[in-house]
Every structure is written in C-alpha cells, then in structure tokens.
Coordinates of C-alpha atoms in Angstrom, one line a residue:
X1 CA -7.1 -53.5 13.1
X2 CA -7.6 -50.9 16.0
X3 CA -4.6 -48.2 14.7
X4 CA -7.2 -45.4 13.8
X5 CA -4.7 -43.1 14.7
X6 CA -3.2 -40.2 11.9
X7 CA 0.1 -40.0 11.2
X8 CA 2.1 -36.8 10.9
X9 CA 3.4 -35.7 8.1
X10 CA 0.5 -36.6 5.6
X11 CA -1.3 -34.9 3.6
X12 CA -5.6 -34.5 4.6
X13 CA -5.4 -36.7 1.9
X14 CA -3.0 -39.5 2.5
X15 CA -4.4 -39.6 6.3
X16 CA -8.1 -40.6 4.9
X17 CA -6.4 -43.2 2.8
X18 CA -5.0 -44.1 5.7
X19 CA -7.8 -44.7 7.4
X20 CA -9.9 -46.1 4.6
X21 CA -7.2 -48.7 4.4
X22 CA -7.5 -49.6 8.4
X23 CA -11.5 -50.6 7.6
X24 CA -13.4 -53.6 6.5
X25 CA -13.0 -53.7 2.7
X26 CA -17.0 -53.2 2.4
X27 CA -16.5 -50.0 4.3
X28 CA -13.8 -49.0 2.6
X29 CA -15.7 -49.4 -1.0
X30 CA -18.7 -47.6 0.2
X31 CA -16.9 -44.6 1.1
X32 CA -14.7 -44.1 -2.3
X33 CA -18.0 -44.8 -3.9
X34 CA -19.4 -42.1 -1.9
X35 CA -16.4 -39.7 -2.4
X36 CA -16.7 -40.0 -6.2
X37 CA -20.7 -39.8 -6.6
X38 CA -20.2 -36.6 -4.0
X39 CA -17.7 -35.5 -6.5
X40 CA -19.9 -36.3 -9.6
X41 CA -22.9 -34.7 -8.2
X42 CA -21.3 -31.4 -7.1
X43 CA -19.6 -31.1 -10.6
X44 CA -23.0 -31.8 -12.0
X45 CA -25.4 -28.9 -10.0
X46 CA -22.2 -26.7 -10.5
X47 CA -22.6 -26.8 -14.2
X48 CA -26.6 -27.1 -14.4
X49 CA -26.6 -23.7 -12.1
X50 CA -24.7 -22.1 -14.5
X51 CA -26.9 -23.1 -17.5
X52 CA -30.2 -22.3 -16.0
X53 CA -28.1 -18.5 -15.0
X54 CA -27.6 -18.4 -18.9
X55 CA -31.7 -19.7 -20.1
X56 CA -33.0 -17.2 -17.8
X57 CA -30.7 -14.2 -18.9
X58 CA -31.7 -15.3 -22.8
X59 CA -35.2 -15.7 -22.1
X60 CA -35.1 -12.1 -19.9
X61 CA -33.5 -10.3 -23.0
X62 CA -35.2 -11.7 -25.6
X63 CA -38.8 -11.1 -23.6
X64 CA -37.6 -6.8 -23.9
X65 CA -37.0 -7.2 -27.7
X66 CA -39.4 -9.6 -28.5
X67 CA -42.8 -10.7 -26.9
X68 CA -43.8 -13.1 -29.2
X69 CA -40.6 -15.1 -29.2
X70 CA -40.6 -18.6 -29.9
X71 CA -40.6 -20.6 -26.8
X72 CA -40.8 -23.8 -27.3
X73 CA -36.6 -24.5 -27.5
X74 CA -36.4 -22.6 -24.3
X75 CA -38.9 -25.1 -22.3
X76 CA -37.0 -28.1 -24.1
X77 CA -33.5 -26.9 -22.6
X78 CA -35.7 -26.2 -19.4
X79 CA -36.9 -30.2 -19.2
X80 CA -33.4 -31.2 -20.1
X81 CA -32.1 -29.3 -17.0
X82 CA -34.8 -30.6 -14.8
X83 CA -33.8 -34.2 -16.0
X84 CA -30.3 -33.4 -15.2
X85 CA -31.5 -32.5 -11.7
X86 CA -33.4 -35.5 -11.6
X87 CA -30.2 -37.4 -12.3
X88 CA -28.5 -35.9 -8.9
X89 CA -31.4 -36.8 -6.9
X90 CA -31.0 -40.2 -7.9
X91 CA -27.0 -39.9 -7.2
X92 CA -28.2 -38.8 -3.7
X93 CA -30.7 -41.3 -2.8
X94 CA -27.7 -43.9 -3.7
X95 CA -25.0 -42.1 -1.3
X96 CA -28.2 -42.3 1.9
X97 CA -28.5 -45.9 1.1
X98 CA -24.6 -46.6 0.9
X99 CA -24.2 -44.4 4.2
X100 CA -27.2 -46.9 6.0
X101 CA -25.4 -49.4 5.1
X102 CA -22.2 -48.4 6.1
X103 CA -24.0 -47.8 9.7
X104 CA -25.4 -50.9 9.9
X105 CA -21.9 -52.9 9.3
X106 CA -20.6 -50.6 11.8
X107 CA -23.2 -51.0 14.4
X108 CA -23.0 -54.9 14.0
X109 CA -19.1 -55.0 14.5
X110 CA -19.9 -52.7 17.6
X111 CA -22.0 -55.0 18.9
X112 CA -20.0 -58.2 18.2
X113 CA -17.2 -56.6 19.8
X114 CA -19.2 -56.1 23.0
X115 CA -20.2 -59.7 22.9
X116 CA -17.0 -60.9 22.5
X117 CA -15.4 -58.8 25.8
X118 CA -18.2 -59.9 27.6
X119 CA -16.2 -62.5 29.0
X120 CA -13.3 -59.4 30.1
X121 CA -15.3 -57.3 32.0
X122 CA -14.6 -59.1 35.7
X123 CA -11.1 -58.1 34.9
X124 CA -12.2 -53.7 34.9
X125 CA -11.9 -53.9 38.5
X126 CA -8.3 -55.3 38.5
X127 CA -7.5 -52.9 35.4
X128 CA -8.9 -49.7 37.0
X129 CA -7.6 -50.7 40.6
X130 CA -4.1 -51.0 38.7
X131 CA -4.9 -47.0 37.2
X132 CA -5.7 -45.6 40.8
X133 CA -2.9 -48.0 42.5
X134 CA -0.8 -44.8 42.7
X135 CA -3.2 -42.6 44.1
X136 CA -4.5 -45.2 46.8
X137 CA -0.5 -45.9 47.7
X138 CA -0.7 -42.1 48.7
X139 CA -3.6 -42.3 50.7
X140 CA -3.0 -45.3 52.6
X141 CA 0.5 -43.8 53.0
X142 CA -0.8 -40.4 55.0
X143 CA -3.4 -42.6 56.9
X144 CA -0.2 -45.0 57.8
X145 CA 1.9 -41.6 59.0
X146 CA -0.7 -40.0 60.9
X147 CA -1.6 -43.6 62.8
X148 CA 1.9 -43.6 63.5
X149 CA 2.4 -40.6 65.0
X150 CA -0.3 -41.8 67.0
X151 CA 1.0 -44.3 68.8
X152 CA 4.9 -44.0 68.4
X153 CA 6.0 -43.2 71.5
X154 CA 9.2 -43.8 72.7
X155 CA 11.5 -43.2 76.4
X156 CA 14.0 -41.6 75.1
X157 CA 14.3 -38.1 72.5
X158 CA 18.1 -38.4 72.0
X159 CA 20.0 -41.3 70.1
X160 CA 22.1 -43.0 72.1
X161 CA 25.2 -44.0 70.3
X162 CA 26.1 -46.3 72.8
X163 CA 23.6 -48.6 71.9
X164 CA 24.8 -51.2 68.8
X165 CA 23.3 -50.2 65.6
X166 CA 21.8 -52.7 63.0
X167 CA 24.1 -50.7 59.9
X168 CA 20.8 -52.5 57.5
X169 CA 18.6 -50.2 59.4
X170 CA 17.4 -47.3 57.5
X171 CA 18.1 -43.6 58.0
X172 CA 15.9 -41.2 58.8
X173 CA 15.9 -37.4 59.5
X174 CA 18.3 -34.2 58.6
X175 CA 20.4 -35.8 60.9
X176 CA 20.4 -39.4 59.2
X177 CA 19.9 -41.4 62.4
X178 CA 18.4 -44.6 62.6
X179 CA 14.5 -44.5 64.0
X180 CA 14.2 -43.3 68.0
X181 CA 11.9 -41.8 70.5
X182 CA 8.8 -39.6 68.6
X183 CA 9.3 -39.0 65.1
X184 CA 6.8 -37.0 62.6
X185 CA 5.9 -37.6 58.9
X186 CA 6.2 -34.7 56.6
X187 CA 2.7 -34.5 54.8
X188 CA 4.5 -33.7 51.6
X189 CA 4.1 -37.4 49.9
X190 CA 7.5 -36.2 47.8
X191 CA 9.6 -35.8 50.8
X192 CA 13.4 -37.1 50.2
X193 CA 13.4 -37.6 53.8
X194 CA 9.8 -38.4 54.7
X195 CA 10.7 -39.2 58.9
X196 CA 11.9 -36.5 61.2
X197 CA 12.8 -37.0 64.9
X198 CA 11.0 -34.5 67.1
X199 CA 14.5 -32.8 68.9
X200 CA 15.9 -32.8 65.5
X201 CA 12.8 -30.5 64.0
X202 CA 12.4 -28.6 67.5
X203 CA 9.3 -30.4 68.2
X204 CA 8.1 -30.3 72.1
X205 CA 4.5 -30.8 72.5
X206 CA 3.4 -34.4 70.5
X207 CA 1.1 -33.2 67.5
X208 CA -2.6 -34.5 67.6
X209 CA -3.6 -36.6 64.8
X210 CA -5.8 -33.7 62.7
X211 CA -2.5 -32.0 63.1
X212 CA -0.9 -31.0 59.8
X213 CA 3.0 -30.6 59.4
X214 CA 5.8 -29.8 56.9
X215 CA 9.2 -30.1 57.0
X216 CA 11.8 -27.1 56.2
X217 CA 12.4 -27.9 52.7
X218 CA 8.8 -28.8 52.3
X219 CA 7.3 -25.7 53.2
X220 CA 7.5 -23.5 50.5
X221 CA 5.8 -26.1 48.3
X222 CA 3.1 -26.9 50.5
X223 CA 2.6 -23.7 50.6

C-alpha cells in the first residue's frame, strides 16, 4: 500500500497506528516491539536512578555518624543495580539489531521497487512533457504572436463591411471584427481578447519583433 499519508483528526497516537498498519507485517512487529522494550527500558533506568539517589544519600549519612559502618549490604544493593543496568544494555543491543533489520527490509523493497519500474522509465519524458505542456503552450504561443506580427501584412486598415463575411469566423478586437489588415497580440497570455487591429488600438508605425505591447485592460497588470 503507498497511502502513507496522516489523516486529520487523529490522535499522535492513532496516526502511528495508522501508519504501522500501512507496513509489511515484519515491520510493523519490529516497531511495537521496539515501542514497548523503549518503554520497558526507560521505566527501568527511571527507577534504578532513583535507587542509586537513595544508596548514595544512606551511605553519605551513615559515613558522618559512623565510619566503621558495615558495608557489605550497601555493595550487594550496588551489584544488584549494576545487573539491572546490565539488563537495559542488553534491551538496547536488541532494539539496534531490530532497527538493522528493519533497514535492511526496507532497503530491499526499495530496491525491488526500482527494479520493477525499470521497465517505466521511457515513459518520464511523456510524463514530465505532460507537467510542462502548459508552460510550453505559453511559449510557443508568444513565439507564434510575435512571428505573426511579423509577416501579417495586409492592404487595407479598415474593415470593409461590404465584403461577405464567413459568420464561423472568429472575432477579434474591442471592436469584435473578424481578422483584417495588421493586427497585434497582447503579450498578456490571459488576454480575453488576445488580437487587436492596429486602427482600432491607434497603432501607426508596424512594431518590430523585440517590440513589447499591452493592451488597455492589460496594462495595469503587466505592470
């Protein structure tokens, strides 16, 4: 399952059951296992801490009133705290070899899974061209404009409504004529109107290509 993703509205603890629940079953043991020796050991130094606090107080007060003390039952409780620690060393040497080996199943499925889409990667090209297809659609459309400006030239700069009129042909302009004479692309790619004839825009002199122009209603934002 690739869902790694945490759901709202759970607790810290319901989202890492979540998640335990989404990985292999091996995995899954390994880290409850983990969780409750973490637990276990935690508990365990938390409670030797605060015996050995308690030895060393007795041993520091009895050392004022007595010298000669007997200290033999004071060293036993001693070893019986080091084996105690010895007892969380071991719990801790089991969690590093759980956590290898929970690294090692995860690095295997990593690399099976880069076997397996092997096979898929001639098909990145196609997916990434399909990302940037919006992008490119831009740029091809401003290269498009400006060759056009180029080399649209036309007789006439006034429509002539005498002249029969597809009604299929498209619009263009504030003054939502079909295509005539020079015309000029606003650079704003989110024109509504996109196509301007130059009488209509007060346009005389024909614009070079490096030439860079905005409609009215475009202007502002450009700017």
């Amino acid at each position: 399952k690739m869902d790694w993703l945490v759901r709202g509205g759970q607790t810290e603890s319901e989202n890492g059951q979540l998640c335990l629940n989404l990985v292999p079953p091996i995995i899954s043991k390994n880290m409850m296992t983990l969780r409750e020796a973490d637990c276990k050991s935690r508990e365990m130094l938390s409670q030797i801490s605060k015996e050995e606090n308690k030895l060393c107080e007795e041993v520091a007060a009895l050392g004022k009133t007595d010298p000669n003390f007997d200290e033999a039952p004071f060293l036993q409780r001693y070893q019986e705290l080091l084996g105690r620690r010895h007892e969380i060393m071991l719990i801790l040497d089991g969690q590093m070899k759980l956590l290898q080996e929970s690294y090692d199943i995860i690095d295997k499925k990593i690399t099976d899974f880069d076997q397996c889409t092997k096979p898929l990667v001639h098909l990145l090209p196609q997916l990434l061209d399909e990302e940037g297809k919006n992008s490119d659609n831009i740029v091809r459309k401003k290269k498009k404009r400006r060759e056009n400006n180029e080399t649209q030239v036309a007789e006439s700069t006034s429509f002539n409504s005498a002249v029969p009129v597809d009604p299929n042909e498209p619009v263009y302009c504030t003054c939502r004529q079909v295509s005539y004479g020079k015309m000029v692309a606003c650079e704003n790619t989110e024109c509504a109107i996109e196509w301007f004839h130059y009488g209509c825009v007060g346009l005389k002199e024909e614009l070079k290509p490096e030439d860079v122009w905005y409609c009215k209603e475009c202007t502002p934002s450009a700017a």
